[in-house]
Coordinates of C-alpha atoms and ligand atoms in Angstrom, one line a residue:
M1 CA 83.2 88.4 86.1
A2 CA 81.6 88.0 89.5
F3 CA 83.9 86.6 92.5
T4 CA 82.2 84.8 95.1
P5 CA 83.8 84.4 98.3
R6 CA 84.0 80.7 99.8
T7 CA 83.5 80.1 103.2
C8 CA 85.8 77.2 103.9
T9 CA 88.9 78.4 105.8
S10 CA 91.4 76.9 103.9
Y11 CA 92.4 76.9 100.3
D12 CA 91.6 73.4 98.7
W13 CA 94.6 71.4 97.5
I14 CA 94.5 72.0 94.2
S15 CA 94.8 75.7 94.6
R16 CA 97.8 75.1 97.2
L17 CA 99.8 73.0 94.7
G18 CA 99.0 75.2 91.7
H19 CA 100.3 78.3 94.0
W20 CA 103.5 76.8 95.2
V21 CA 104.3 75.4 91.6
L22 CA 103.7 78.5 90.1
A23 CA 105.3 80.7 92.8
A24 CA 108.7 78.4 92.3
L25 CA 108.2 78.6 88.4
M26 CA 107.7 82.2 88.0
I27 CA 110.4 83.0 90.4
A28 CA 112.9 80.8 88.7
M29 CA 111.9 82.0 85.4
L30 CA 112.5 85.7 86.6
A31 CA 116.0 84.8 87.8
F32 CA 116.7 82.8 84.4
G33 CA 115.4 85.9 82.6
I34 CA 117.7 88.1 83.9
Y35 CA 120.6 85.7 84.2
L36 CA 120.1 85.5 80.4
D37 CA 119.7 89.2 79.6
E38 CA 122.4 90.4 81.8
A39 CA 125.4 87.6 82.0
V40 CA 125.3 85.1 79.0
P41 CA 126.8 87.0 75.9
P42 CA 125.9 85.8 72.4
G43 CA 126.7 82.3 71.4
P44 CA 126.1 78.5 71.4
E45 CA 125.9 78.6 75.1
R46 CA 123.0 81.7 75.0
G47 CA 120.9 79.8 72.3
A48 CA 121.0 76.4 74.3
L49 CA 120.0 78.1 77.5
M50 CA 117.1 80.4 75.7
G51 CA 115.8 77.3 74.2
L52 CA 115.5 75.8 77.6
H53 CA 114.1 79.5 78.9
K54 CA 111.4 79.4 76.2
S55 CA 110.5 75.3 76.9
V56 CA 110.2 75.9 80.5
G57 CA 108.1 79.4 79.4
V58 CA 105.5 77.1 77.3
A59 CA 105.2 75.0 80.0
V60 CA 104.4 77.7 82.6
L61 CA 101.5 79.3 79.9
L62 CA 100.2 75.5 80.1
L63 CA 99.7 75.2 83.9
G64 CA 99.4 78.4 84.4
G65 CA 96.6 78.9 82.3
L66 CA 94.8 76.3 84.4
R67 CA 96.3 77.6 87.6
V68 CA 94.8 81.1 86.9
A69 CA 91.2 80.0 85.4
W70 CA 91.0 77.3 88.3
R71 CA 91.3 80.7 90.6
L72 CA 88.9 83.0 88.5
L73 CA 86.1 80.6 88.8
Q74 CA 86.5 79.2 92.3
G75 CA 86.9 83.1 93.3
F76 CA 89.2 84.4 96.1
L77 CA 88.8 83.3 100.1
P78 CA 87.5 86.3 102.2
E79 CA 90.7 87.7 104.1
A80 CA 91.9 85.7 107.3
G81 CA 93.3 88.7 109.1
H82 CA 91.8 92.2 110.1
A83 CA 93.8 94.3 107.9
P84 CA 93.0 97.7 107.2
S85 CA 90.9 98.2 104.0
W86 CA 93.6 100.1 102.6
Q87 CA 95.7 96.7 102.6
A88 CA 93.2 94.0 101.8
A89 CA 92.7 96.3 98.5
L90 CA 96.4 96.4 97.9
A91 CA 96.6 92.6 98.9
K92 CA 93.8 92.1 96.4
A93 CA 95.1 94.3 93.2
V94 CA 98.5 92.8 93.9
H95 CA 96.8 89.1 93.8
Y96 CA 95.4 90.2 90.0
V97 CA 98.6 91.7 88.8
L98 CA 100.3 88.1 90.1
L99 CA 97.4 86.0 88.1
A100 CA 98.0 88.4 85.0
G101 CA 102.2 88.1 85.1
I102 CA 101.6 84.1 85.1
V103 CA 99.9 84.6 81.7
V104 CA 101.3 87.9 80.2
M105 CA 105.1 86.7 80.6
P106 CA 104.8 83.6 78.6
L107 CA 102.5 85.2 76.1
S108 CA 104.6 88.1 75.6
G109 CA 107.8 85.9 75.1
L110 CA 106.0 83.9 72.5
I111 CA 104.6 86.6 70.8
G112 CA 108.4 88.3 70.8
S113 CA 109.4 85.2 68.8
Y114 CA 106.6 85.1 66.8
F115 CA 106.9 88.2 65.4
G116 CA 110.4 88.2 65.5
G117 CA 110.1 85.2 63.2
R118 CA 111.6 82.3 65.0
A119 CA 110.0 79.2 66.0
T120 CA 110.0 77.9 69.5
S121 CA 111.0 74.5 70.2
V122 CA 109.4 73.0 73.1
F123 CA 112.0 70.7 74.9
G124 CA 112.5 69.3 71.5
L125 CA 109.1 67.8 71.3
F126 CA 107.3 69.6 69.3
S127 CA 107.8 73.4 67.5
L128 CA 105.7 76.4 67.7
P129 CA 105.9 78.0 64.3
A130 CA 107.8 81.2 63.4
G131 CA 105.7 83.8 62.1
P132 CA 106.1 86.9 59.5
K133 CA 109.0 88.9 60.9
I134 CA 107.1 92.5 61.8
E135 CA 109.9 94.3 63.8
W136 CA 107.9 96.6 65.7
L137 CA 105.6 94.0 67.5
G138 CA 108.3 92.0 67.8
D139 CA 110.0 94.5 69.6
L140 CA 106.7 95.8 71.5
A141 CA 106.3 92.1 73.3
Y142 CA 109.6 92.0 74.2
G143 CA 109.1 95.4 75.8
I144 CA 106.1 94.4 77.4
H145 CA 108.1 90.9 78.5
G146 CA 111.0 93.3 79.9
A147 CA 108.8 95.8 81.6
G148 CA 106.2 93.2 82.9
A149 CA 109.1 91.4 84.8
M150 CA 110.1 94.6 86.6
V151 CA 106.3 95.3 87.9
L152 CA 106.0 91.5 88.4
I153 CA 109.2 91.2 90.6
G154 CA 107.8 94.4 92.4
A155 CA 104.5 92.9 93.2
I156 CA 105.8 89.4 94.2
L157 CA 108.1 91.5 97.2
L158 CA 105.1 93.3 98.2
H159 CA 103.3 90.2 98.2
V160 CA 105.9 88.4 100.0
A161 CA 106.2 91.2 102.6
G162 CA 102.5 90.9 103.2
A163 CA 102.7 87.3 103.8
L164 CA 105.2 87.4 106.5
K165 CA 103.7 90.4 107.9
H166 CA 100.3 88.4 108.3
H167 CA 102.1 85.4 110.0
F168 CA 104.6 87.3 112.1
I169 CA 103.3 90.6 113.2
D170 CA 99.4 89.9 112.7
R171 CA 99.6 86.4 113.6
D172 CA 96.7 85.2 111.5
T173 CA 96.0 82.4 109.1
T174 CA 96.6 83.9 106.0
L175 CA 100.1 81.8 105.5
L176 CA 99.2 78.8 107.6
R177 CA 95.9 77.9 105.1
M178 CA 98.6 78.5 102.1
V179 CA 100.2 75.5 103.0
G180 CA 97.0 73.6 104.6
K181 CA 97.3 74.0 107.7
A182 CA 94.8 76.5 109.0
Ligands
HEM1 C1 106.9 82.3 83.0 C2 107.2 82.7 81.8 C3 108.5 83.6 81.4 C4 109.2 84.3 82.3 C5 108.8 84.8 83.9 C6 110.6 85.0 81.7 C7 111.2 86.5 82.2 C8 112.3 87.1 81.4 C9 113.1 88.1 81.9 C10 113.2 88.3 83.3 C11 113.9 88.3 81.1 C12 115.0 89.4 81.2 C13 114.3 90.5 80.8 C14 114.4 91.5 79.6 O1 114.3 90.7 78.5 O2 114.3 92.4 79.5 C15 113.4 87.3 79.8 C16 114.3 87.6 78.6 C17 113.5 86.6 77.3 N1 112.6 86.1 77.5 FE1 111.2 85.4 79.1 N2 110.2 84.8 80.6 C18 109.2 83.8 80.3 C19 109.0 83.1 79.3 C20 109.3 83.2 78.1 C21 109.0 82.6 76.8 C22 107.8 81.5 76.6 C23 109.9 83.0 75.9 C24 109.6 82.5 74.1 C25 108.8 81.8 73.4 C26 110.7 84.0 76.2 C27 111.9 84.6 75.6 C28 112.7 85.4 76.1 C29 113.8 86.3 74.8 C30 113.7 85.8 73.6 C31 114.6 86.7 75.9 C32 115.7 87.9 75.7 C33 114.9 89.3 75.3 C34 115.9 90.1 74.7 O3 116.7 89.7 74.5 O4 115.3 91.5 74.6 N3 110.2 84.3 77.7 N4 112.5 86.5 80.3
HEM2 C1 108.0 82.8 98.3 C2 106.9 83.2 98.1 C3 105.3 83.7 98.4 C4 104.8 83.3 99.4 C5 105.2 83.4 100.9 C6 103.0 83.5 99.2 C7 102.0 83.3 100.0 C8 100.8 83.2 99.7 C9 99.8 83.5 100.6 C10 100.3 83.3 102.2 C11 98.8 83.5 99.9 C12 97.4 83.5 100.8 C13 97.1 84.8 100.8 C14 95.3 84.8 101.2 O1 94.6 84.0 101.6 O2 94.8 86.0 101.1 C15 98.8 83.8 98.7 C16 98.1 84.0 97.7 C17 98.6 84.2 96.3 N1 99.6 83.8 95.8 FE1 101.5 83.8 96.5 N2 103.2 83.8 97.6 C18 104.1 83.5 97.4 C19 104.8 83.5 95.7 C20 104.0 84.2 95.3 C21 104.1 84.0 93.7 C22 105.3 84.0 92.8 C23 102.8 84.4 92.7 C24 102.7 84.5 91.2 C25 103.5 85.2 90.5 C26 102.1 84.3 94.0 C27 100.6 84.4 93.6 C28 99.5 84.4 94.6 C29 98.3 84.8 94.2 C30 97.4 84.8 92.8 C31 97.6 84.2 95.3 C32 96.1 84.8 95.3 C33 95.5 83.1 95.3 C34 95.7 82.3 94.7 O3 95.3 82.4 93.8 O4 96.3 81.5 94.7 N3 102.2 84.1 95.1 N4 100.3 83.5 98.4

């Protein structure tokens, strides 16, 4: 797909809202998933929390799908600063990893549940059906879910470090234009 750089200097409000809402949801869901995995023993409490994890995850897939489509259709803004070209290339690659993570994380969770033979209730409003139990496919999807989380956390750390570097060291408008102040 061709990405046409736009000429305006700030991200539009839909992009800014989408960025910050999905950023908060993704960081919260990563923390939630790790908490569930590490600290909640099997039992009714884990079942309830897992239900919430899955429900919010489905909401992330719907909202995130729109947010990612919007970005791919609109293209990215050209660089705001004058960082060395390897840093610009790294930042761009990280943006693609982040966009992919917004879709791959909930989708792999859903596919894992589907082939694990478990239905996914969404806030008790409706349910996505259980599929045939195919253990290796369920395990593969959960493997992607777990490994994807680690890749995404690394990408977010790099991304935030880059944003802070642009703001406090380069003193350019990279961060400001994502909060509508450029
Ligand atoms: C934004 C979306 C999501 C994020 C960021 C996310 C993140 C995580 C993380 C970090 C873990 C712990 C890591 C691990 O399993 O090794 C986890 C576990 C899990 N997630 Fe998600 N998740 C998301 C959506 C979903 C969805 C939509 C479902 C299912 C419908 C789901 C089902 C699960 C299950 C079943 C586990 C436990 C897996 C296991 O015990 O191996 N997740 N999630
Ligand atoms: C507190 C944490 C975060 C900060 C401070 C931050 C900051 C920024 C800034 C300043 C930009 C603009 C870059 C530019 O104009 O070249 C940006 C873009 C971007 N950020 Fe973040 N970000 C954060 C978290 C996240 C998270 C968690 C994700 C996704 C999981 C994410 C995904 C993206 C993407 C894909 C872009 C490219 C433009 C767009 O599609 O919105 N960010 N971020």
